[in-house]
Coordinates of N, CA and C in Angstrom, one line a residue:
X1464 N 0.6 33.6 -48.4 CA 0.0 33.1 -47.2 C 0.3 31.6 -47.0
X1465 N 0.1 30.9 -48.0 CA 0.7 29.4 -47.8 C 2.2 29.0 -47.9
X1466 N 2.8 30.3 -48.2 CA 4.2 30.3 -48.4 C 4.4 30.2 -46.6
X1467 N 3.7 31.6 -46.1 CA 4.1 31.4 -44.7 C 4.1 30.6 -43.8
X1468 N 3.0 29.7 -44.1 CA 2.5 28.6 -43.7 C 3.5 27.7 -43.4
X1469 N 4.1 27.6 -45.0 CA 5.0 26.5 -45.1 C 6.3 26.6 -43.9
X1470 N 6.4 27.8 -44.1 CA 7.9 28.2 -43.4 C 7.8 27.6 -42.0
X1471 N 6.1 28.2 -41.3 CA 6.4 27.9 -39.7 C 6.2 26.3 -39.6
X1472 N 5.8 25.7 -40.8 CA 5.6 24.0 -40.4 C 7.4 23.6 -40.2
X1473 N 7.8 24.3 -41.2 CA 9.6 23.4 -41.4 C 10.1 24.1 -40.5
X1474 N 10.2 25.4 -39.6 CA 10.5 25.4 -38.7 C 9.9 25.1 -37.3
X1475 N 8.5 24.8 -37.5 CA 8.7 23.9 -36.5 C 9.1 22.3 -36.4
X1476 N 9.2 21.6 -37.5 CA 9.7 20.3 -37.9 C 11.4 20.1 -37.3
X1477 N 12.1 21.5 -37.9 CA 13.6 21.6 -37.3 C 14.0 21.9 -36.1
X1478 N 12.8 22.6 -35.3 CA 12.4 22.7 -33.8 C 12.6 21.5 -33.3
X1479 N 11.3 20.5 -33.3 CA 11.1 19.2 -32.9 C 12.4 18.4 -33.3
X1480 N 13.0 18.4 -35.1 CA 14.0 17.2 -35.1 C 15.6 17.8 -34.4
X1481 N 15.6 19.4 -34.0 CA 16.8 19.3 -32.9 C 16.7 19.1 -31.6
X1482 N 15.4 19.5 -31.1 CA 15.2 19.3 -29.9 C 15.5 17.7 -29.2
X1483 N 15.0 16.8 -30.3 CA 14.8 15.6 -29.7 C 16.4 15.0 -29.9
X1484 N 17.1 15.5 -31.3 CA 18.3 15.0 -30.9 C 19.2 15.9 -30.2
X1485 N 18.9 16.8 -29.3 CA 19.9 17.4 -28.2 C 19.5 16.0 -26.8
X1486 N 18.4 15.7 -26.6 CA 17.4 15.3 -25.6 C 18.9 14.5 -25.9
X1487 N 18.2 13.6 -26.8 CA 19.1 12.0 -27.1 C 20.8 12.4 -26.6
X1488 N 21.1 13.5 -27.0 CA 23.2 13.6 -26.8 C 22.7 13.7 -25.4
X1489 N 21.9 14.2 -24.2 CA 21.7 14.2 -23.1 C 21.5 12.9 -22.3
X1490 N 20.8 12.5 -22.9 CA 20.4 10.9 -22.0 C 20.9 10.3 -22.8
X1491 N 22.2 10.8 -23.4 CA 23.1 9.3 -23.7 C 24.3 9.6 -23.1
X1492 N 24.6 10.6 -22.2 CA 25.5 10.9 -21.0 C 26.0 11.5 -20.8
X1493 N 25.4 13.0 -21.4 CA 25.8 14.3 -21.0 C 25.2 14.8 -21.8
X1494 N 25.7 16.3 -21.8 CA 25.3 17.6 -22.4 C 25.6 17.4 -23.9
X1495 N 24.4 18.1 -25.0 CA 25.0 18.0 -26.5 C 26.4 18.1 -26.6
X1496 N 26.7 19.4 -25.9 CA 27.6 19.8 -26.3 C 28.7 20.6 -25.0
X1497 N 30.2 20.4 -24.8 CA 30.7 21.0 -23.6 C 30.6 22.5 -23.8
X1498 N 30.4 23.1 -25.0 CA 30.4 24.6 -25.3 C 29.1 25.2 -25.2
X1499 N 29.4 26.3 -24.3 CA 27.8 26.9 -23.7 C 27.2 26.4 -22.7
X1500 N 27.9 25.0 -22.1 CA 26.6 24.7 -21.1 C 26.6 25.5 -19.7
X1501 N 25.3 26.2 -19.5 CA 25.9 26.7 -17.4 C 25.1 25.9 -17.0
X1502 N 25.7 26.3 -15.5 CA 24.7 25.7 -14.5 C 24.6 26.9 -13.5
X1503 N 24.2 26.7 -12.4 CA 23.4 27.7 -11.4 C 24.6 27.5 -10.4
X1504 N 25.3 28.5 -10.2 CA 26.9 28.8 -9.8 C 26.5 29.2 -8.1
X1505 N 25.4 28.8 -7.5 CA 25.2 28.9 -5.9 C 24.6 27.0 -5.6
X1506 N 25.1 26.7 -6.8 CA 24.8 24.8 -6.3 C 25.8 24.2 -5.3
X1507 N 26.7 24.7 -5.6 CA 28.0 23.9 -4.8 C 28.0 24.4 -3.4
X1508 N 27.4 25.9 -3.5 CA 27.4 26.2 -1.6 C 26.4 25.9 -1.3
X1509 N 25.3 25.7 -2.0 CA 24.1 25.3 -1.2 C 24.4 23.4 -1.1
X1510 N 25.5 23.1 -1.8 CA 25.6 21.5 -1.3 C 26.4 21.3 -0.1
X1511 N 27.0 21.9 0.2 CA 28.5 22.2 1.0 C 26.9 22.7 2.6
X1512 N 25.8 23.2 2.1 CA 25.5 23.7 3.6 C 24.2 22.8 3.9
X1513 N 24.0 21.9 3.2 CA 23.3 20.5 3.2 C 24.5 19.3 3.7
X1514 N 25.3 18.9 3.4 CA 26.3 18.7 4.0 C 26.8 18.8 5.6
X1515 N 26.9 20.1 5.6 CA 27.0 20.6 7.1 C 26.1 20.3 7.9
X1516 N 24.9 20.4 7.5 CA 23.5 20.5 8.3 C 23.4 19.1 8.9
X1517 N 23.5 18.5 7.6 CA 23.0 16.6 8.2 C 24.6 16.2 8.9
X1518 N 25.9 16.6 8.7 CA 26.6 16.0 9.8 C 27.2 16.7 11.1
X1519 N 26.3 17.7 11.2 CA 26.0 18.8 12.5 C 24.8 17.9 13.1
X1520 N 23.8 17.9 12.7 CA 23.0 16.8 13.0 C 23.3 15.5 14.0
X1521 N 24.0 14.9 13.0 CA 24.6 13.8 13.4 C 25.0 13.7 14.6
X1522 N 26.6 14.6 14.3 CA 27.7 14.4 15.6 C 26.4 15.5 17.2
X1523 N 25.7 16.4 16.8 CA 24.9 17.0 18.2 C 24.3 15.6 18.9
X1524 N 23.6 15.2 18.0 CA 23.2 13.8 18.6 C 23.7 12.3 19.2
X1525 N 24.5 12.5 18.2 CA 25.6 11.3 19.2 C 26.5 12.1 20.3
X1526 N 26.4 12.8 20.2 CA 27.4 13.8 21.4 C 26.2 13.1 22.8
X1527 N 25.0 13.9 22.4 CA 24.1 13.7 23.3 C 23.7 12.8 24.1
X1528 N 23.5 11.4 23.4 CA 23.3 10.4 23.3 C 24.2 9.8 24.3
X1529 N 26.0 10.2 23.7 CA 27.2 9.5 24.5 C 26.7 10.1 25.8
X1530 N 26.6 11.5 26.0 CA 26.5 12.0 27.2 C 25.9 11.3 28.5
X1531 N 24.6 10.6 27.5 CA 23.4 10.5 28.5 C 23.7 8.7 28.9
X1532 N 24.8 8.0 28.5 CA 25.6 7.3 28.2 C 24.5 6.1 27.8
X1533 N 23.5 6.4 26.9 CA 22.7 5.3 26.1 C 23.5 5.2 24.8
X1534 N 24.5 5.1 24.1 CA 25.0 5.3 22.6 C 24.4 4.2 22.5
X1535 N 24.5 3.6 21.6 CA 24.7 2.2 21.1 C 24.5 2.1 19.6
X1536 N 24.9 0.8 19.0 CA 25.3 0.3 17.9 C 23.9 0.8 17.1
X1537 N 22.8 0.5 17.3 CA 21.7 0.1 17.0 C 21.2 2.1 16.7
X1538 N 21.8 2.6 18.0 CA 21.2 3.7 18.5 C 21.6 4.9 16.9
X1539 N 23.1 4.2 17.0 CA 23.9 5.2 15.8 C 23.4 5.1 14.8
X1540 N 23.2 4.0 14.5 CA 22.8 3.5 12.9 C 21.1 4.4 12.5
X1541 N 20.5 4.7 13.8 CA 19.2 5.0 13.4 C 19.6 6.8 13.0
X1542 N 20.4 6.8 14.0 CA 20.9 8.5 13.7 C 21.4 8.8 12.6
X1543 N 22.3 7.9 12.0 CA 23.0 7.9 11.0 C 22.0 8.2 9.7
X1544 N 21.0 7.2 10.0 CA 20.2 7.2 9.0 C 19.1 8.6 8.7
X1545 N 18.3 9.1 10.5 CA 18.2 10.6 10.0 C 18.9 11.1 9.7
X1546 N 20.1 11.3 9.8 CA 20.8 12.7 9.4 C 20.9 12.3 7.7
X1547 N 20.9 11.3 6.7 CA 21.1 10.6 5.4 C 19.7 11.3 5.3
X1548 N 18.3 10.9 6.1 CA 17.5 11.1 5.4 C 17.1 13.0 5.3
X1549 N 18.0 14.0 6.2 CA 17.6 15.4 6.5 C 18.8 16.0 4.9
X1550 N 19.5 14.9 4.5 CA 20.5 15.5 3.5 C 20.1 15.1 2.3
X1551 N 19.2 13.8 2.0 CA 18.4 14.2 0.7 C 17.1 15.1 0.7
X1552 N 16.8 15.6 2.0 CA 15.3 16.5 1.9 C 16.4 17.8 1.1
X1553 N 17.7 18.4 1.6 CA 18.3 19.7 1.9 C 19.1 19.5 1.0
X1554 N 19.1 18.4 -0.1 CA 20.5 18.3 -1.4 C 19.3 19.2 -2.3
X1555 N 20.4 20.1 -2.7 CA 19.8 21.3 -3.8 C 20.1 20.3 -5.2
X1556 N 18.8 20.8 -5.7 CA 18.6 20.3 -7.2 C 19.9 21.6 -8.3
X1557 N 20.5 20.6 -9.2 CA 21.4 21.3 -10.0 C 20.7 21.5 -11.5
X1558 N 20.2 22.9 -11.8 CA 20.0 23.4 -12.8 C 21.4 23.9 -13.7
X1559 N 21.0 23.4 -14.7 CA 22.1 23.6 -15.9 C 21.5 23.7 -17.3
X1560 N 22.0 24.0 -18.7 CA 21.2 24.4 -19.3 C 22.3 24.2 -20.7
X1561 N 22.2 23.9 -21.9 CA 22.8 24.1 -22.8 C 21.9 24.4 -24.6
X1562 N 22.3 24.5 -25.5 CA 21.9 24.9 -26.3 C 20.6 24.0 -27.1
X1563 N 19.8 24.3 -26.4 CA 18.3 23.8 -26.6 C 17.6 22.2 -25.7
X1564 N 18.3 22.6 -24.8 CA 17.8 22.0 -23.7 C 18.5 22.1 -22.1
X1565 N 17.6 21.8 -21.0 CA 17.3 22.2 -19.5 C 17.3 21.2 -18.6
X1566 N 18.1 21.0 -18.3 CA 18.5 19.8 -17.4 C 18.2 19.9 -15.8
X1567 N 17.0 19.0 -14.9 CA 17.0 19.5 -13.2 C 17.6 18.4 -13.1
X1568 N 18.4 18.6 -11.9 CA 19.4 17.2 -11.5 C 19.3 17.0 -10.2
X1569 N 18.2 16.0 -9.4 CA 18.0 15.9 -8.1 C 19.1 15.0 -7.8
X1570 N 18.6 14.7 -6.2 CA 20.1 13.8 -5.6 C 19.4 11.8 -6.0
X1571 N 18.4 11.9 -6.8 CA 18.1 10.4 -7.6 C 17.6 10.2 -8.5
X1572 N 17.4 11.2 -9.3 CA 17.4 11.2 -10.7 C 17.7 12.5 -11.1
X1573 N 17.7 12.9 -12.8 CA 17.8 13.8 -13.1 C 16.5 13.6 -14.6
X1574 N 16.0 15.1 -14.6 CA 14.8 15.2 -16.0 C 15.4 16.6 -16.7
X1575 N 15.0 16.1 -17.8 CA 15.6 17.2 -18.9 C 13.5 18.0 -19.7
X1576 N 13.7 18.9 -20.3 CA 13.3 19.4 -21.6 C 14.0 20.1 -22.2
X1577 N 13.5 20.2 -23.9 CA 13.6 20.5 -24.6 C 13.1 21.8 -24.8
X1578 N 14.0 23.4 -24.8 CA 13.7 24.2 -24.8 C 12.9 25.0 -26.0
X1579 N 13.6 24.3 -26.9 CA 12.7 24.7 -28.2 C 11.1 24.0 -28.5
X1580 N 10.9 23.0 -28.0 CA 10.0 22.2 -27.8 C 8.7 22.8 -26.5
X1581 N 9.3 23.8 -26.3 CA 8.7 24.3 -25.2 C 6.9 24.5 -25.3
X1582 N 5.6 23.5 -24.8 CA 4.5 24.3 -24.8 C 4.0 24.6 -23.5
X1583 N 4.5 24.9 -22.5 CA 4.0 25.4 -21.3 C 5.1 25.7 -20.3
X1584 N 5.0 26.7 -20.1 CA 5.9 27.5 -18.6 C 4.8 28.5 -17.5
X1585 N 5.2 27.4 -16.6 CA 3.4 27.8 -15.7 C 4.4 27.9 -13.8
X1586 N 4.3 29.2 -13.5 CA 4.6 29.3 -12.0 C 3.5 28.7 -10.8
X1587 N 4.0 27.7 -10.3 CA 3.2 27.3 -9.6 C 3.1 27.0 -7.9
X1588 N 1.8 28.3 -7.5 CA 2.5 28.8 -6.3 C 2.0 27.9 -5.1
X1589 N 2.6 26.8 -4.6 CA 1.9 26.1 -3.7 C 2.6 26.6 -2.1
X1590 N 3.6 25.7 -1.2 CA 4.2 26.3 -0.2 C 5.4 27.1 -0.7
X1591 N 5.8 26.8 -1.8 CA 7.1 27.5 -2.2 C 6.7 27.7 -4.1
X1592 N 7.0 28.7 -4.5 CA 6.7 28.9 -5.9 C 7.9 28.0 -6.9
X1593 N 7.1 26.8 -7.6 CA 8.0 26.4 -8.5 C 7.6 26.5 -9.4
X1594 N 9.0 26.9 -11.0 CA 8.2 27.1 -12.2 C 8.6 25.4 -12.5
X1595 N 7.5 25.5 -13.5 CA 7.4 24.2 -14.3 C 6.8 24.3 -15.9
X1596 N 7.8 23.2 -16.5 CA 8.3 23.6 -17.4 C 8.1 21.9 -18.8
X1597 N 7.0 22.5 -19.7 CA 6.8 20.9 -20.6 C 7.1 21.3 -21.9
X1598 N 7.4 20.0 -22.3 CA 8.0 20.3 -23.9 C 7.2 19.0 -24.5
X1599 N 7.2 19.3 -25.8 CA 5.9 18.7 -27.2 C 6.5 17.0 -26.5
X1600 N 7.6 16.7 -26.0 CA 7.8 15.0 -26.3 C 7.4 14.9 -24.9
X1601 N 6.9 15.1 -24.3 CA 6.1 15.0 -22.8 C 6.8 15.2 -21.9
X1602 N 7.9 15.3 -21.6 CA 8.6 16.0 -20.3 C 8.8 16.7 -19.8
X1603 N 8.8 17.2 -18.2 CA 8.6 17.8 -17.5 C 9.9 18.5 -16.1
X1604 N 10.4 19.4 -16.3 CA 10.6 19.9 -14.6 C 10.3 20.7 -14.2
X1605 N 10.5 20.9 -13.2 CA 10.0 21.9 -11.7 C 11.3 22.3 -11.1
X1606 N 11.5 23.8 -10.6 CA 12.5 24.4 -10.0 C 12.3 25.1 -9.4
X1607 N 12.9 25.5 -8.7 CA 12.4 27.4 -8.2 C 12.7 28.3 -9.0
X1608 N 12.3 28.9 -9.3 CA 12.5 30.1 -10.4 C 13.7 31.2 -9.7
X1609 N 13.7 30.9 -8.4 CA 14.9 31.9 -7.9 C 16.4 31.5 -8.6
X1610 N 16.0 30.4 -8.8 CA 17.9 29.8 -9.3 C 17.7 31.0 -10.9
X1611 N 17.0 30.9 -11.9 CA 16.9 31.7 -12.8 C 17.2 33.0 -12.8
X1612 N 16.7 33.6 -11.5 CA 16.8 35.3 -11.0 C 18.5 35.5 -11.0
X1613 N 18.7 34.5 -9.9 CA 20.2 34.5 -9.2 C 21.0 34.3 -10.1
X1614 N 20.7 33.7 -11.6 CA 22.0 33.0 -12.8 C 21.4 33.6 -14.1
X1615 N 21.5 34.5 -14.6 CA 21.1 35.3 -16.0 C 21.1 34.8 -17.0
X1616 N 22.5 33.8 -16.7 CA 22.6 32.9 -18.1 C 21.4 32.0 -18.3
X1617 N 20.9 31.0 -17.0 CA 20.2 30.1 -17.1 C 19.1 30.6 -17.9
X1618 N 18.9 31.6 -17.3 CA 17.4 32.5 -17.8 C 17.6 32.5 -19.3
X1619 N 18.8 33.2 -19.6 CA 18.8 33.9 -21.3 C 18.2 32.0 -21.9
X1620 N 19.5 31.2 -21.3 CA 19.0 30.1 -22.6 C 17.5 29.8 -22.6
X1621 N 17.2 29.6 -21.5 CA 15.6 29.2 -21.2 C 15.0 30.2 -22.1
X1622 N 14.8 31.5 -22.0 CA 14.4 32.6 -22.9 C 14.7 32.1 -24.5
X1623 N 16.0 31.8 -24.7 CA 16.1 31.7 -26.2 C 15.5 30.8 -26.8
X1624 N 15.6 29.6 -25.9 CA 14.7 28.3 -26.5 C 13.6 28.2 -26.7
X1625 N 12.9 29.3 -25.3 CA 11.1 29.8 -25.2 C 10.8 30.6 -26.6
X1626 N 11.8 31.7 -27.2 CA 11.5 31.8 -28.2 C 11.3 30.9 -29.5
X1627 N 12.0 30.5 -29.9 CA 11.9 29.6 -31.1 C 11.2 28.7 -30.9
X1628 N 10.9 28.2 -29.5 CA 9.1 26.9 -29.3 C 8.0 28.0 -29.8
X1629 N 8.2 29.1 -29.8 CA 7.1 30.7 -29.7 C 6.8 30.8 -31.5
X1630 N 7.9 30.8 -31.9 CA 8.1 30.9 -33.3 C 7.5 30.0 -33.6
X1631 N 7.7 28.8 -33.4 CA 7.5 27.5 -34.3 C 5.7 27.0 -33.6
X1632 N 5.3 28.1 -33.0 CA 3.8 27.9 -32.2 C 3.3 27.1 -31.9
X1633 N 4.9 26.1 -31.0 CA 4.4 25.3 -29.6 C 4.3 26.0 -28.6
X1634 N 4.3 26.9 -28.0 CA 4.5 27.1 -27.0 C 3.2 28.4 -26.9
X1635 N 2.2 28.1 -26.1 CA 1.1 28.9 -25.9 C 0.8 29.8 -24.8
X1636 N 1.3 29.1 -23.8 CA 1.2 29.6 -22.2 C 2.6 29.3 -21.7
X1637 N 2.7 30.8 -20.7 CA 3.6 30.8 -20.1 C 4.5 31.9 -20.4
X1638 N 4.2 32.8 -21.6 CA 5.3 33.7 -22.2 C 5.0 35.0 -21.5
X1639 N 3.8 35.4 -20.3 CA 3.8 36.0 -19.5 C 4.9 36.4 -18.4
X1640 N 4.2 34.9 -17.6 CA 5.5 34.2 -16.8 C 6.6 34.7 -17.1
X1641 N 7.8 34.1 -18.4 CA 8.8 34.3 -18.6 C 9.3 35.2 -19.2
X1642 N 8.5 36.4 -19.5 CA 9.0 37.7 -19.6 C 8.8 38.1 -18.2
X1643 N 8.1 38.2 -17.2 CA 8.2 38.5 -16.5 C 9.6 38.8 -15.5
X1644 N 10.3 37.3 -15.6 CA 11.6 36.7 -15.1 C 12.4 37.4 -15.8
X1645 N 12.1 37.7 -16.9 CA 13.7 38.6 -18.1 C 13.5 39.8 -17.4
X1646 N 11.9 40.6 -17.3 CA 12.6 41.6 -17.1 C 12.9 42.2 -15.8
X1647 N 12.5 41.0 -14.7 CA 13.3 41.4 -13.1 C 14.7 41.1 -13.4
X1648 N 15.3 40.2 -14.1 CA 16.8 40.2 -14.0 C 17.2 41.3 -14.7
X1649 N 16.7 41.7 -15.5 CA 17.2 42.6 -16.6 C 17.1 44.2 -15.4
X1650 N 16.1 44.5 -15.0 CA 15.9 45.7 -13.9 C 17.3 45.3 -13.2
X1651 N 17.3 44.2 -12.2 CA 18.2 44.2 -11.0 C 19.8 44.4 -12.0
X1652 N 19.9 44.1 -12.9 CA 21.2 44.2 -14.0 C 21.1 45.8 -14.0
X1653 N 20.4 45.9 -14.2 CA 20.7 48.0 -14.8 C 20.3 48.5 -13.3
X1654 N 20.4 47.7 -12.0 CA 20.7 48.8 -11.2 C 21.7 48.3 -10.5
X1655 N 22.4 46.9 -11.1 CA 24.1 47.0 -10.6 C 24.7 47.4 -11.2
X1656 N 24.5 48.0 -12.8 CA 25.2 48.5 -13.0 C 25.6 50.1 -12.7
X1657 N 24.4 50.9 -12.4 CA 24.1 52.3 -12.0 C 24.9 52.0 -10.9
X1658 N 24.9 51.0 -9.5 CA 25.3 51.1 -8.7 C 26.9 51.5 -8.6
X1659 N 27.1 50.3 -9.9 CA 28.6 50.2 -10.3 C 29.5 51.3 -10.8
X1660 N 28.6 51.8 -11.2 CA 28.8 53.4 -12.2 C 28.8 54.5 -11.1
X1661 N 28.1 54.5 -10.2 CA 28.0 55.3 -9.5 C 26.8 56.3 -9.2
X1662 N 26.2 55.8 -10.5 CA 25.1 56.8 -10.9 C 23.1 56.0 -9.6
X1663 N 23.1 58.1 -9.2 CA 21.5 57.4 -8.4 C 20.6 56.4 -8.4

């Protein structure tokens, strides 16, 4: 019994001392490591259609504007500046993920945890459902959980990390939650593949 004891203390000790130095190879200017990292492979179209939106924006209203023949110097710059301000509401956050840690990357900062470090994964349903996500050294983010559904990988690592915070019994809440998430991707997976196959 105190044998077992011992085990979960050193692994959770080897939890905490990798977690914190993946964190460190992160916020000292990138990912631990270039092998294994993904990210959420519908970021780049959803930046491309944030993009569009705010200088669709734009040119409709100076079009307008010229039309109505008020443009002016003063007039553009204010336009200029809505459409700046409709392209950071519409810049998609970039989830990515590498071997024991979770990187959100807004358009003015970015926050990491520590996947092994994991003690809480809590869905939180206000106007839009974000999961959110804390680890033992106090850090936090928030996403939509749909990026997770839409990218398998993100999920697996998130999953592998939630395990070993599980093991090392940081992690108390939230392992509802994120079974839940494994096993809708895991369904929609075995019925692209049936699709694939051919089979009912």
């Amino acid at each position: 019994m105190g044998h077992g004891r011992w085990e979960r203390d050193r692994a959770a000790g080897h939890g905490v001392a990798g977690g914190a130095r993946a964190l460190g190879r992160v916020r000292a200017g990138g990912p631990p490591s270039a092998d294994g990292v993904v990210s959420d492979r519908r970021w780049a179209g959803d930046l491309r259609a944030a993009v569009f939106c705010s200088a669709a924006l734009l040119v409709l209203i100076v079009l307008v504007d010229l039309a109505a023949g008020s443009l002016s110097a003063a007039r553009t710059a204010l336009w200029t500046a809505l459409s700046a301000l409709l392209y950071v509401i519409l810049h998609p956050v970039r989830v990515s993920a590498g071997p024991g840690w979770l990187a959100v990357r807004g358009p003015l900062r970015t926050r990491h945890v520590c996947t092994g470090l994991l003690t809480s994964v809590r869905v939180s349903e206000t106007v839009a459902a974000r999961l959110v996500l804390r680890d033992s050294l106090g850090h936090r983010v928030e996403f939509d959980p749909k990026v997770l559904v839409e990218n398998p990988l993100l999920l697996h690592r998130l999953d592998a990390g939630a395990r070993q915070a599980r093991a090392a019994g940081l992690l108390r809440t939230g392992t509802v939650e994120l079974g839940q998430l494994v096993a809708r991707v895991d369904g929609a997976a075995a019925q692209a593949v049936f699709r694939a196959s051919g089979l009912p």
